[in-house]
Amino acid sequence: MSKAKAFTWDPDDFIIQTDELKDIIFELSSLSILAGPGAGKTEMLAQKSVFLIENNICPWPKKILFLTFKTEAAKNVKDRVSARSELTKERFSSKTYHAFAKSIVDKFRLSLSEGERPDTGYDIIFKGESTKQKVHINDIIKLAIKIVRNNGKISTLFTASYTHIFLDEFQDTTIEQYELISILFSSQRAKLICVGDLNQSIMRWANADPEIYNKFERDFSPEKKMLVNNFRASENVKSFLSKFVIFVESGKFDNLPVLTAGGCSFHFFDDDLKEADYFSSVVEEKISSGILPSEICVITKQKPLEYTQKLCDRLKGKEIQHVVYGAFQDSLSEPLGVIFSLILECLLSRSPKAWEEINEFYQDLHYLDLSKHYDQSTLHDFVNFFSSKKREVNIKNVDEIITFINQVIKKMDFKAFKAKWPQYKSKDFVDFTWKELTAQLKKIFPISKSACGIISLFCGKDAVQIMNIHKCKGLEYKVVLLLGFEDDAFWSYSDSSFEERCVLYVAFTRAKDEIIVSQSLTRSCISSGKKQHSNTKLANVEKYLVEICGMDYIRH
Ligand SMILES: Nc1ncnc2c1ncn2[C@@H]1O[C@H](COP(=O)(O)OP(=O)(O)OP(=O)(O)O)[C@@H](O)[C@H]1O
């Protein structure tokens, strides 16, 4: 164990400097961190990066590498770091595993044998077999592993470039992802910092390795740490979770009831029409009491569109904005969606913040260094193009708006998008994403009353959020409504499956103040609503939620 006692850490005022957090920040060894929900994993990684760079523990020109699963998460942590320190931003490289592996394949493809080597300018595909011209996204990591195994110098190069590697959501890491990291950094010159929550292991179906923490501890001998404070949840929700987690971890039903779990309730309805009537009024009341619509989340196990159709109709009747996460929201959270919405916002609302973010996006995309004259003039050229084209757009015409966005993205140079994000090497994926974005803009354009209304409807920022459990991971809301607590939705559920228990835990742990669970005897999206649910699979959990975890039971 080695501590950085002589160093300084000066976090933002809102950060509570708990002993467990300080212990992690000042520890200089590799770290294996197990953290609970709302424990501030993402925040800690951002704080630690700033600490390492500002104290020169990661000395210039070396960098920190942050690896995660989703582009959104990579962006989220990069934004948090950028907001805290300009110095750190430059030297903090945040990537998804796929983008990281692709950067290795692109740079070192010659280390592969002729037969295995993809052609220069190969495309990425999401379906079908890999060929020399097209590499399946799942084969990218395999190719990167082969490259690093074939050429020992690559690992030396990476350890010379990065002093610290952060691995987020570590419980979801697959055997291949871990293999790539462990062979690249096996010399242990770089420090690895892995953070995750075993009770949020909901990706084992996608090959997440259940042994991942043990492997890491065996291979890298890290210091083991815990982050247990839950900064997200109210005392009532924490009290509920403290009981529920016993079942998640052991699969056993504890029999001592909690004393208080106010703000947590279980509702039973005869049919989903009554359910929709009731919850649309609940949502309305919450909004009039001052809760933002975007602080309310309706979660379903699956098919959110079908399960919440009746509720959405009622919300619409009450003019409450809501957004159901589906293909469009996935497209919106893609880098292409992010820049699409920023350009739209800048055009329609003239928001200086959106303009600043477009500039930053462009600089990041082209790795511009504004202390260099050439890079300054590249940016200047883009800015001039944007401003002159913007003046020509008739903002009452949606086709003109789409053409403008297209022109700006072309000017940004789509080759740079392809180089930075592997998914854009697939033409099908680009076409699909573009179609989703433009179709949604065309759909909401005629029904929006103002420019701000268009942006708000398009981005869904001020709307009640509706999504499935896998989507809600990592997010937080004041009120969480888990709708459709029924065997039909949780068809693969079994009390004895750890992953299935984790799925419920992920949903419940998104709540800050209130957890509502809803069950309906009949549901129209299943067998035309005629079928009565037996709910035998979930019966024990239902009983546990009410009798032991302290949820109020309300029969409507
Ligand atoms: N040290 C801290 N002091 C005060 N607030 C904090 C601290 N760390 C995090 N928070 C706040 O607590 C909330 C949860 O943090 P964060 O989202 O980073 O948790 P997490 O561990 O990633 O959660 P989960 O795994 O459940 O998604 C956020 O609102 C964050 O701003």
Coordinates of N, CA, C and O in Angstrom, one line a residue, residues 78-148:
K78 N -16.2 12.1 -19.2 CA -15.3 13.1 -19.9 C -15.8 14.5 -19.5 O -15.1 15.4 -19.2
D79 N -17.2 14.7 -19.6 CA -17.8 16.0 -19.3 C -17.5 16.4 -17.9 O -17.2 17.5 -17.6
R80 N -17.6 15.4 -16.9 CA -17.4 15.7 -15.5 C -16.0 16.1 -15.3 O -15.7 17.1 -14.6
V81 N -15.0 15.4 -16.0 CA -13.6 15.8 -15.8 C -13.4 17.2 -16.4 O -12.7 18.0 -15.8
S82 N -13.9 17.4 -17.6 CA -13.7 18.7 -18.3 C -14.2 19.8 -17.5 O -13.6 20.9 -17.4
A83 N -15.4 19.6 -16.8 CA -15.9 20.7 -16.0 C -15.0 21.0 -14.8 O -15.1 22.2 -14.3
R84 N -14.2 20.1 -14.4 CA -13.4 20.3 -13.2 C -12.0 20.9 -13.5 O -11.5 21.7 -12.7
S85 N -11.5 20.5 -14.7 CA -10.1 20.9 -14.9 C -9.8 20.8 -16.4 O -9.8 19.8 -17.0
E86 N -9.4 22.0 -17.0 CA -9.0 22.0 -18.4 C -7.7 21.2 -18.6 O -7.6 20.5 -19.6
L87 N -6.9 21.3 -17.6 CA -5.6 20.5 -17.6 C -5.8 19.0 -17.8 O -5.2 18.3 -18.6
T88 N -6.8 18.6 -17.0 CA -7.1 17.1 -17.0 C -7.7 16.7 -18.3 O -7.5 15.6 -18.8
K89 N -8.6 17.5 -18.7 CA -9.4 17.2 -19.9 C -8.5 16.7 -21.1 O -8.8 15.7 -21.7
E90 N -7.4 17.5 -21.3 CA -6.5 17.2 -22.4 C -5.9 15.8 -22.3 O -5.6 15.2 -23.3
R91 N -5.7 15.4 -21.1 CA -4.9 14.2 -20.8 C -5.8 13.0 -20.3 O -5.3 12.1 -19.7
F92 N -7.1 13.2 -20.5 CA -8.0 12.1 -20.1 C -8.7 11.5 -21.3 O -9.4 12.2 -22.0
S93 N -8.3 10.3 -21.6 CA -8.9 9.7 -22.8 C -10.0 8.7 -22.4 O -9.7 7.7 -21.7
S94 N -11.2 9.0 -22.9 CA -12.3 8.2 -22.5 C -12.9 7.5 -23.7 O -13.3 8.1 -24.6
K95 N -12.9 6.2 -23.6 CA -13.3 5.4 -24.8 C -14.2 4.2 -24.4 O -14.1 3.7 -23.3
T96 N -15.0 3.7 -25.3 CA -15.6 2.4 -25.1 C -14.6 1.3 -25.5 O -13.6 1.6 -26.2
Y97 N -14.9 0.1 -25.0 CA -13.9 -1.0 -25.3 C -13.8 -1.2 -26.8 O -12.7 -1.4 -27.3
H98 N -14.9 -1.0 -27.5 CA -14.9 -1.3 -28.9 C -14.1 -0.2 -29.6 O -13.3 -0.5 -30.5
A99 N -14.3 1.1 -29.2 CA -13.5 2.1 -29.9 C -12.0 2.0 -29.6 O -11.1 2.2 -30.4
F100 N -11.7 1.6 -28.3 CA -10.3 1.4 -27.9 C -9.7 0.2 -28.8 O -8.6 0.4 -29.3
A101 N -10.4 -0.9 -28.9 CA -9.9 -2.0 -29.6 C -9.7 -1.6 -31.1 O -8.7 -2.0 -31.7
K102 N -10.7 -0.9 -31.6 CA -10.6 -0.5 -33.0 C -9.4 0.4 -33.3 O -8.7 0.3 -34.3
S103 N -9.1 1.3 -32.3 CA -7.9 2.1 -32.5 C -6.6 1.3 -32.6 O -5.7 1.6 -33.3
I104 N -6.6 0.2 -31.8 CA -5.4 -0.7 -31.9 C -5.4 -1.4 -33.3 O -4.3 -1.4 -33.9
V105 N -6.5 -1.9 -33.7 CA -6.6 -2.6 -35.0 C -6.2 -1.6 -36.2 O -5.4 -1.9 -37.0
D106 N -6.7 -0.4 -36.1 CA -6.4 0.6 -37.2 C -4.9 0.9 -37.2 O -4.3 1.0 -38.3
K107 N -4.3 1.1 -36.0 CA -2.9 1.5 -36.0 C -1.9 0.4 -36.3 O -0.9 0.5 -36.9
F108 N -2.3 -0.9 -35.8 CA -1.3 -1.9 -35.9 C -1.7 -3.1 -36.7 O -1.3 -4.3 -36.4
R109 N -2.6 -2.9 -37.7 CA -3.2 -4.1 -38.4 C -2.1 -4.9 -39.1 O -2.2 -6.1 -39.3
L110 N -0.9 -4.3 -39.4 CA 0.2 -5.0 -40.0 C 0.8 -6.1 -39.1 O 1.5 -6.9 -39.6
S111 N 0.5 -6.0 -37.8 CA 1.0 -7.1 -37.0 C 0.2 -8.4 -37.1 O 0.5 -9.4 -36.5
L112 N -0.9 -8.3 -37.9 CA -1.7 -9.5 -38.1 C -1.2 -10.2 -39.3 O -0.6 -9.6 -40.3
S113 N -1.4 -11.6 -39.4 CA -0.9 -12.3 -40.6 C -1.8 -11.8 -41.7 O -2.9 -11.4 -41.5
E114 N -1.2 -12.0 -43.0 CA -1.9 -11.6 -44.2 C -3.4 -12.0 -44.2 O -4.3 -11.3 -44.5
G115 N -3.6 -13.3 -43.8 CA -4.9 -13.9 -43.9 C -5.9 -13.3 -42.9 O -7.1 -13.2 -43.2
E116 N -5.4 -12.9 -41.8 CA -6.3 -12.4 -40.7 C -6.5 -10.9 -40.8 O -7.4 -10.3 -40.2
R117 N -5.7 -10.2 -41.6 CA -5.6 -8.7 -41.6 C -6.8 -8.1 -42.3 O -7.0 -8.4 -43.5
P118 N -7.6 -7.2 -41.7 CA -8.6 -6.5 -42.5 C -8.0 -5.5 -43.4 O -6.9 -5.0 -43.1
D119 N -8.7 -5.2 -44.5 CA -8.1 -4.2 -45.5 C -8.1 -2.8 -44.8 O -8.9 -2.6 -43.9
T120 N -7.3 -1.9 -45.4 CA -7.4 -0.5 -44.9 C -8.8 0.0 -45.2 O -9.3 -0.4 -46.3
G121 N -9.4 0.8 -44.4 CA -10.7 1.4 -44.7 C -11.8 0.3 -44.5 O -12.9 0.5 -45.1
Y122 N -11.5 -0.8 -43.8 CA -12.6 -1.8 -43.6 C -13.8 -1.2 -43.0 O -13.7 -0.2 -42.2
D123 N -14.9 -1.8 -43.2 CA -16.2 -1.4 -42.6 C -16.5 -2.2 -41.3 O -16.0 -3.3 -41.2
I124 N -17.3 -1.7 -40.5 CA -17.8 -2.5 -39.3 C -19.2 -2.9 -39.6 O -20.0 -2.2 -40.2
I125 N -19.4 -4.2 -39.3 CA -20.8 -4.7 -39.5 C -21.4 -5.2 -38.2 O -20.6 -5.5 -37.3
F126 N -22.7 -5.2 -38.1 CA -23.4 -5.7 -36.9 C -24.0 -7.0 -37.1 O -24.4 -7.7 -36.2
K127 N -24.1 -7.4 -38.4 CA -24.7 -8.7 -38.7 C -23.8 -9.4 -39.7 O -23.1 -8.7 -40.5
G128 N -23.8 -10.7 -39.7 CA -23.0 -11.5 -40.7 C -21.6 -11.8 -40.3 O -21.2 -11.4 -39.2
E129 N -20.9 -12.5 -41.1 CA -19.5 -12.9 -40.8 C -18.5 -11.9 -41.2 O -18.7 -11.2 -42.2
S130 N -17.4 -11.9 -40.4 CA -16.3 -10.9 -40.8 C -15.6 -11.4 -42.0 O -15.4 -12.6 -42.3
T131 N -15.2 -10.4 -42.9 CA -14.4 -10.7 -44.0 C -13.2 -9.7 -44.0 O -13.1 -8.9 -43.0
K132 N -12.4 -9.6 -45.0 CA -11.3 -8.7 -45.0 C -11.8 -7.2 -45.1 O -11.2 -6.3 -44.6
Q133 N -12.9 -7.1 -45.8 CA -13.5 -5.7 -46.0 C -14.4 -5.3 -44.9 O -14.7 -4.1 -44.7
K134 N -15.0 -6.3 -44.2 CA -16.0 -6.0 -43.2 C -15.7 -6.8 -41.9 O -15.6 -8.0 -42.0
V135 N -15.6 -6.1 -40.8 CA -15.3 -6.8 -39.6 C -16.5 -6.7 -38.7 O -17.0 -5.6 -38.4
H136 N -17.0 -7.8 -38.2 CA -18.1 -7.8 -37.2 C -17.6 -7.1 -36.0 O -16.5 -7.3 -35.5
I137 N -18.5 -6.3 -35.4 CA -18.1 -5.5 -34.2 C -17.6 -6.4 -33.1 O -16.7 -6.0 -32.4
N138 N -18.2 -7.6 -33.0 CA -17.7 -8.5 -31.9 C -16.3 -9.1 -32.1 O -15.7 -9.6 -31.2
D139 N -15.8 -9.0 -33.4 CA -14.5 -9.5 -33.7 C -13.4 -8.5 -33.5 O -12.2 -8.8 -33.5
I140 N -13.8 -7.2 -33.3 CA -12.8 -6.2 -33.2 C -11.9 -6.4 -31.9 O -10.6 -6.3 -32.0
I141 N -12.5 -6.8 -30.8 CA -11.6 -7.0 -29.6 C -10.7 -8.3 -29.8 O -9.5 -8.2 -29.5
K142 N -11.3 -9.3 -30.5 CA -10.5 -10.5 -30.7 C -9.2 -10.1 -31.6 O -8.1 -10.6 -31.3
L143 N -9.5 -9.3 -32.6 CA -8.3 -8.9 -33.5 C -7.3 -8.1 -32.7 O -6.1 -8.3 -32.8
A144 N -7.8 -7.2 -31.8 CA -6.9 -6.4 -31.1 C -6.0 -7.3 -30.1 O -4.8 -7.1 -30.0
I145 N -6.7 -8.3 -29.6 CA -5.9 -9.2 -28.7 C -4.8 -9.9 -29.5 O -3.6 -10.0 -29.0
K146 N -5.1 -10.4 -30.7 CA -4.1 -11.1 -31.5 C -3.0 -10.1 -31.8 O -1.8 -10.5 -31.8
I147 N -3.3 -8.9 -32.2 CA -2.3 -7.9 -32.5 C -1.3 -7.7 -31.3 O -0.1 -7.8 -31.4
V148 N -1.9 -7.5 -30.1 CA -1.0 -7.3 -28.9 C -0.2 -8.5 -28.6 O 1.0 -8.4 -28.2

